[in-house]
């Protein structure tokens, strides 16, 4: 996976919801403090207030940033909207770039990973999860600039080891992508990363059941569970839906919508040891 250095140029894009200008400015300040040259998106109102612009405009901004002379593309925030623009992006024609985003951006990770581009599932610079969280900032910076290769966190749900390509992200977005024109299950032996926010246990049950029925988990050799913020007590539904898969599972691994979130790569191979609570790139 490509890494960044001081002096690199990076672009911020808004493929989903609109971010507050003040939040973007604060995030840009942090990135510039890392020695990066930053191009920020233009903040403009749109007729649907939960989107940062029309599907065509958001896709065009995304593609233009990718094709510009930058080392990385950062999403400013998630929210909703990425799924609406995925069919407007020529994924196979995008040059290699570092890519950072999370939450709704899960669907863009899947598209990029499918064409061989590794990505980073991490906090976004137009959100409080980045701007107001120095620990999450430092963990993202460490991954991007120093190349973090191992993480130790979480609790053992099902012991065991697995090796495979890291895949996944936000569970609801993975379920929403099922059946799309380019949808396909994870690669054989993949290690699935899953997290979510604001989903009651019965809704999480529906999400996981949809993925199970679609065969999404069939190739998976291990699972790493992140945060379930504002989801209530989901321990029972996670155990009911996932423990019977017969694969090692590491829980409470500290990524997603949580304080001090780890940034994790997707589309790269790793070893999972659920008993030791470790995830190590290979």
JSON list of N, CA, C and O in Angstrom, two decimals, residues 1-5 120 138-151 262-265 279-282:
[
{"chain": "A", "resi": 1, "resn": "UNK", "atom": "N", "xyz": [0.84, -1.19, 0.00]},
{"chain": "A", "resi": 1, "resn": "UNK", "atom": "CA", "xyz": [0.00, 0.00, 0.00]},
{"chain": "A", "resi": 1, "resn": "UNK", "atom": "C", "xyz": [0.88, 1.24, 0.00]},
{"chain": "A", "resi": 1, "resn": "UNK", "atom": "O", "xyz": [1.84, 1.32, 0.75]},
{"chain": "A", "resi": 2, "resn": "UNK", "atom": "N", "xyz": [0.55, 2.20, -0.84]},
{"chain": "A", "resi": 2, "resn": "UNK", "atom": "CA", "xyz": [1.30, 3.43, -0.92]},
{"chain": "A", "resi": 2, "resn": "UNK", "atom": "C", "xyz": [1.23, 4.21, 0.39]},
{"chain": "A", "resi": 2, "resn": "UNK", "atom": "O", "xyz": [0.24, 4.15, 1.10]},
{"chain": "A", "resi": 3, "resn": "UNK", "atom": "N", "xyz": [2.27, 4.96, 0.68]},
{"chain": "A", "resi": 3, "resn": "UNK", "atom": "CA", "xyz": [2.32, 5.79, 1.87]},
{"chain": "A", "resi": 3, "resn": "UNK", "atom": "C", "xyz": [2.54, 7.24, 1.47]},
{"chain": "A", "resi": 3, "resn": "UNK", "atom": "O", "xyz": [2.90, 7.53, 0.33]},
{"chain": "A", "resi": 4, "resn": "UNK", "atom": "N", "xyz": [2.33, 8.15, 2.42]},
{"chain": "A", "resi": 4, "resn": "UNK", "atom": "CA", "xyz": [2.49, 9.57, 2.14]},
{"chain": "A", "resi": 4, "resn": "UNK", "atom": "C", "xyz": [3.75, 10.11, 2.79]},
{"chain": "A", "resi": 4, "resn": "UNK", "atom": "O", "xyz": [4.27, 9.54, 3.75]},
{"chain": "A", "resi": 5, "resn": "UNK", "atom": "N", "xyz": [4.22, 11.24, 2.28]},
{"chain": "A", "resi": 5, "resn": "UNK", "atom": "CA", "xyz": [5.37, 11.95, 2.82]},
{"chain": "A", "resi": 5, "resn": "UNK", "atom": "C", "xyz": [5.04, 13.43, 2.89]},
{"chain": "A", "resi": 5, "resn": "UNK", "atom": "O", "xyz": [4.17, 13.93, 2.14]},
{"chain": "A", "resi": 120, "resn": "UNK", "atom": "N", "xyz": [-7.87, 2.82, 2.59]},
{"chain": "A", "resi": 120, "resn": "UNK", "atom": "CA", "xyz": [-7.76, 2.98, 4.04]},
{"chain": "A", "resi": 120, "resn": "UNK", "atom": "C", "xyz": [-9.13, 3.32, 4.62]},
{"chain": "A", "resi": 120, "resn": "UNK", "atom": "O", "xyz": [-9.75, 4.34, 4.23]},
{"chain": "A", "resi": 138, "resn": "UNK", "atom": "N", "xyz": [-3.83, 10.71, 15.06]},
{"chain": "A", "resi": 138, "resn": "UNK", "atom": "CA", "xyz": [-2.47, 10.18, 15.13]},
{"chain": "A", "resi": 138, "resn": "UNK", "atom": "C", "xyz": [-2.40, 8.77, 14.58]},
{"chain": "A", "resi": 138, "resn": "UNK", "atom": "O", "xyz": [-1.39, 8.38, 13.96]},
{"chain": "A", "resi": 139, "resn": "UNK", "atom": "N", "xyz": [-3.46, 7.99, 14.78]},
{"chain": "A", "resi": 139, "resn": "UNK", "atom": "CA", "xyz": [-3.46, 6.62, 14.27]},
{"chain": "A", "resi": 139, "resn": "UNK", "atom": "C", "xyz": [-3.56, 6.61, 12.75]},
{"chain": "A", "resi": 139, "resn": "UNK", "atom": "O", "xyz": [-2.94, 5.78, 12.09]},
{"chain": "A", "resi": 140, "resn": "UNK", "atom": "N", "xyz": [-4.34, 7.53, 12.18]},
{"chain": "A", "resi": 140, "resn": "UNK", "atom": "CA", "xyz": [-4.40, 7.63, 10.72]},
{"chain": "A", "resi": 140, "resn": "UNK", "atom": "C", "xyz": [-3.05, 8.11, 10.18]},
{"chain": "A", "resi": 140, "resn": "UNK", "atom": "O", "xyz": [-2.54, 7.56, 9.20]},
{"chain": "A", "resi": 141, "resn": "UNK", "atom": "N", "xyz": [-2.47, 9.11, 10.82]},
{"chain": "A", "resi": 141, "resn": "UNK", "atom": "CA", "xyz": [-1.18, 9.62, 10.36]},
{"chain": "A", "resi": 141, "resn": "UNK", "atom": "C", "xyz": [-0.11, 8.53, 10.43]},
{"chain": "A", "resi": 141, "resn": "UNK", "atom": "O", "xyz": [0.71, 8.39, 9.51]},
{"chain": "A", "resi": 142, "resn": "UNK", "atom": "N", "xyz": [-0.12, 7.75, 11.49]},
{"chain": "A", "resi": 142, "resn": "UNK", "atom": "CA", "xyz": [0.87, 6.68, 11.62]},
{"chain": "A", "resi": 142, "resn": "UNK", "atom": "C", "xyz": [0.74, 5.67, 10.48]},
{"chain": "A", "resi": 142, "resn": "UNK", "atom": "O", "xyz": [1.75, 5.23, 9.90]},
{"chain": "A", "resi": 143, "resn": "UNK", "atom": "N", "xyz": [-0.50, 5.30, 10.15]},
{"chain": "A", "resi": 143, "resn": "UNK", "atom": "CA", "xyz": [-0.70, 4.35, 9.05]},
{"chain": "A", "resi": 143, "resn": "UNK", "atom": "C", "xyz": [-0.22, 4.92, 7.73]},
{"chain": "A", "resi": 143, "resn": "UNK", "atom": "O", "xyz": [0.47, 4.25, 6.95]},
{"chain": "A", "resi": 144, "resn": "UNK", "atom": "N", "xyz": [-0.55, 6.20, 7.47]},
{"chain": "A", "resi": 144, "resn": "UNK", "atom": "CA", "xyz": [-0.24, 6.80, 6.18]},
{"chain": "A", "resi": 144, "resn": "UNK", "atom": "C", "xyz": [1.24, 7.14, 6.01]},
{"chain": "A", "resi": 144, "resn": "UNK", "atom": "O", "xyz": [1.79, 7.00, 4.92]},
{"chain": "A", "resi": 145, "resn": "UNK", "atom": "N", "xyz": [1.87, 7.59, 7.09]},
{"chain": "A", "resi": 145, "resn": "UNK", "atom": "CA", "xyz": [3.25, 8.07, 6.98]},
{"chain": "A", "resi": 145, "resn": "UNK", "atom": "C", "xyz": [4.29, 7.04, 7.42]},
{"chain": "A", "resi": 145, "resn": "UNK", "atom": "O", "xyz": [5.43, 7.08, 6.95]},
{"chain": "A", "resi": 146, "resn": "UNK", "atom": "N", "xyz": [3.92, 6.14, 8.32]},
{"chain": "A", "resi": 146, "resn": "UNK", "atom": "CA", "xyz": [4.88, 5.18, 8.84]},
{"chain": "A", "resi": 146, "resn": "UNK", "atom": "C", "xyz": [4.59, 3.74, 8.44]},
{"chain": "A", "resi": 146, "resn": "UNK", "atom": "O", "xyz": [5.43, 2.86, 8.60]},
{"chain": "A", "resi": 147, "resn": "UNK", "atom": "N", "xyz": [3.40, 3.51, 7.92]},
{"chain": "A", "resi": 147, "resn": "UNK", "atom": "CA", "xyz": [3.08, 2.17, 7.43]},
{"chain": "A", "resi": 147, "resn": "UNK", "atom": "C", "xyz": [2.83, 1.17, 8.53]},
{"chain": "A", "resi": 147, "resn": "UNK", "atom": "O", "xyz": [3.47, 0.12, 8.57]},
{"chain": "A", "resi": 148, "resn": "UNK", "atom": "N", "xyz": [1.88, 1.47, 9.43]},
{"chain": "A", "resi": 148, "resn": "UNK", "atom": "CA", "xyz": [1.51, 0.53, 10.48]},
{"chain": "A", "resi": 148, "resn": "UNK", "atom": "C", "xyz": [1.22, -0.84, 9.87]},
{"chain": "A", "resi": 148, "resn": "UNK", "atom": "O", "xyz": [0.51, -0.94, 8.88]},
{"chain": "A", "resi": 149, "resn": "UNK", "atom": "N", "xyz": [1.76, -1.87, 10.47]},
{"chain": "A", "resi": 149, "resn": "UNK", "atom": "CA", "xyz": [1.57, -3.22, 9.92]},
{"chain": "A", "resi": 149, "resn": "UNK", "atom": "C", "xyz": [0.92, -4.20, 10.90]},
{"chain": "A", "resi": 149, "resn": "UNK", "atom": "O", "xyz": [0.63, -5.34, 10.55]},
{"chain": "A", "resi": 150, "resn": "UNK", "atom": "N", "xyz": [0.69, -3.77, 12.14]},
{"chain": "A", "resi": 150, "resn": "UNK", "atom": "CA", "xyz": [0.11, -4.68, 13.11]},
{"chain": "A", "resi": 150, "resn": "UNK", "atom": "C", "xyz": [-0.74, -3.92, 14.11]},
{"chain": "A", "resi": 150, "resn": "UNK", "atom": "O", "xyz": [-0.38, -2.80, 14.51]},
{"chain": "A", "resi": 151, "resn": "UNK", "atom": "N", "xyz": [-1.85, -4.51, 14.51]},
{"chain": "A", "resi": 151, "resn": "UNK", "atom": "CA", "xyz": [-2.76, -3.92, 15.48]},
{"chain": "A", "resi": 151, "resn": "UNK", "atom": "C", "xyz": [-3.09, -4.97, 16.54]},
{"chain": "A", "resi": 151, "resn": "UNK", "atom": "O", "xyz": [-3.32, -6.14, 16.22]},
{"chain": "A", "resi": 262, "resn": "UNK", "atom": "N", "xyz": [-9.06, 3.17, 15.22]},
{"chain": "A", "resi": 262, "resn": "UNK", "atom": "CA", "xyz": [-7.95, 2.70, 14.39]},
{"chain": "A", "resi": 262, "resn": "UNK", "atom": "C", "xyz": [-8.30, 2.93, 12.92]},
{"chain": "A", "resi": 262, "resn": "UNK", "atom": "O", "xyz": [-9.46, 2.80, 12.51]},
{"chain": "A", "resi": 263, "resn": "UNK", "atom": "N", "xyz": [-7.30, 3.25, 12.13]},
{"chain": "A", "resi": 263, "resn": "UNK", "atom": "CA", "xyz": [-7.43, 3.25, 10.67]},
{"chain": "A", "resi": 263, "resn": "UNK", "atom": "C", "xyz": [-6.86, 1.94, 10.16]},
{"chain": "A", "resi": 263, "resn": "UNK", "atom": "O", "xyz": [-5.75, 1.56, 10.54]},
{"chain": "A", "resi": 264, "resn": "UNK", "atom": "N", "xyz": [-7.62, 1.27, 9.31]},
{"chain": "A", "resi": 264, "resn": "UNK", "atom": "CA", "xyz": [-7.22, -0.05, 8.84]},
{"chain": "A", "resi": 264, "resn": "UNK", "atom": "C", "xyz": [-7.24, -0.10, 7.31]},
{"chain": "A", "resi": 264, "resn": "UNK", "atom": "O", "xyz": [-8.11, 0.49, 6.68]},
{"chain": "A", "resi": 265, "resn": "UNK", "atom": "N", "xyz": [-6.27, -0.80, 6.72]},
{"chain": "A", "resi": 265, "resn": "UNK", "atom": "CA", "xyz": [-6.26, -0.93, 5.26]},
{"chain": "A", "resi": 265, "resn": "UNK", "atom": "C", "xyz": [-7.28, -1.96, 4.80]},
{"chain": "A", "resi": 265, "resn": "UNK", "atom": "O", "xyz": [-7.61, -2.91, 5.53]},
{"chain": "A", "resi": 279, "resn": "UNK", "atom": "N", "xyz": [-4.03, -8.38, 14.48]},
{"chain": "A", "resi": 279, "resn": "UNK", "atom": "CA", "xyz": [-4.23, -8.33, 13.03]},
{"chain": "A", "resi": 279, "resn": "UNK", "atom": "C", "xyz": [-2.93, -7.80, 12.45]},
{"chain": "A", "resi": 279, "resn": "UNK", "atom": "O", "xyz": [-2.48, -6.70, 12.80]},
{"chain": "A", "resi": 280, "resn": "UNK", "atom": "N", "xyz": [-2.30, -8.59, 11.57]},
{"chain": "A", "resi": 280, "resn": "UNK", "atom": "CA", "xyz": [-0.96, -8.26, 11.08]},
{"chain": "A", "resi": 280, "resn": "UNK", "atom": "C", "xyz": [-0.91, -8.38, 9.57]},
{"chain": "A", "resi": 280, "resn": "UNK", "atom": "O", "xyz": [-1.31, -9.40, 9.01]},
{"chain": "A", "resi": 281, "resn": "UNK", "atom": "N", "xyz": [-0.43, -7.34, 8.89]},
{"chain": "A", "resi": 281, "resn": "UNK", "atom": "CA", "xyz": [-0.30, -7.39, 7.44]},
{"chain": "A", "resi": 281, "resn": "UNK", "atom": "C", "xyz": [0.79, -8.38, 7.04]},
{"chain": "A", "resi": 281, "resn": "UNK", "atom": "O", "xyz": [1.80, -8.54, 7.74]},
{"chain": "A", "resi": 282, "resn": "UNK", "atom": "N", "xyz": [0.60, -9.04, 5.90]},
{"chain": "A", "resi": 282, "resn": "UNK", "atom": "CA", "xyz": [1.59, -10.01, 5.42]},
{"chain": "A", "resi": 282, "resn": "UNK", "atom": "C", "xyz": [2.02, -9.63, 4.01]},
{"chain": "A", "resi": 282, "resn": "UNK", "atom": "O", "xyz": [1.38, -8.83, 3.34]}
]
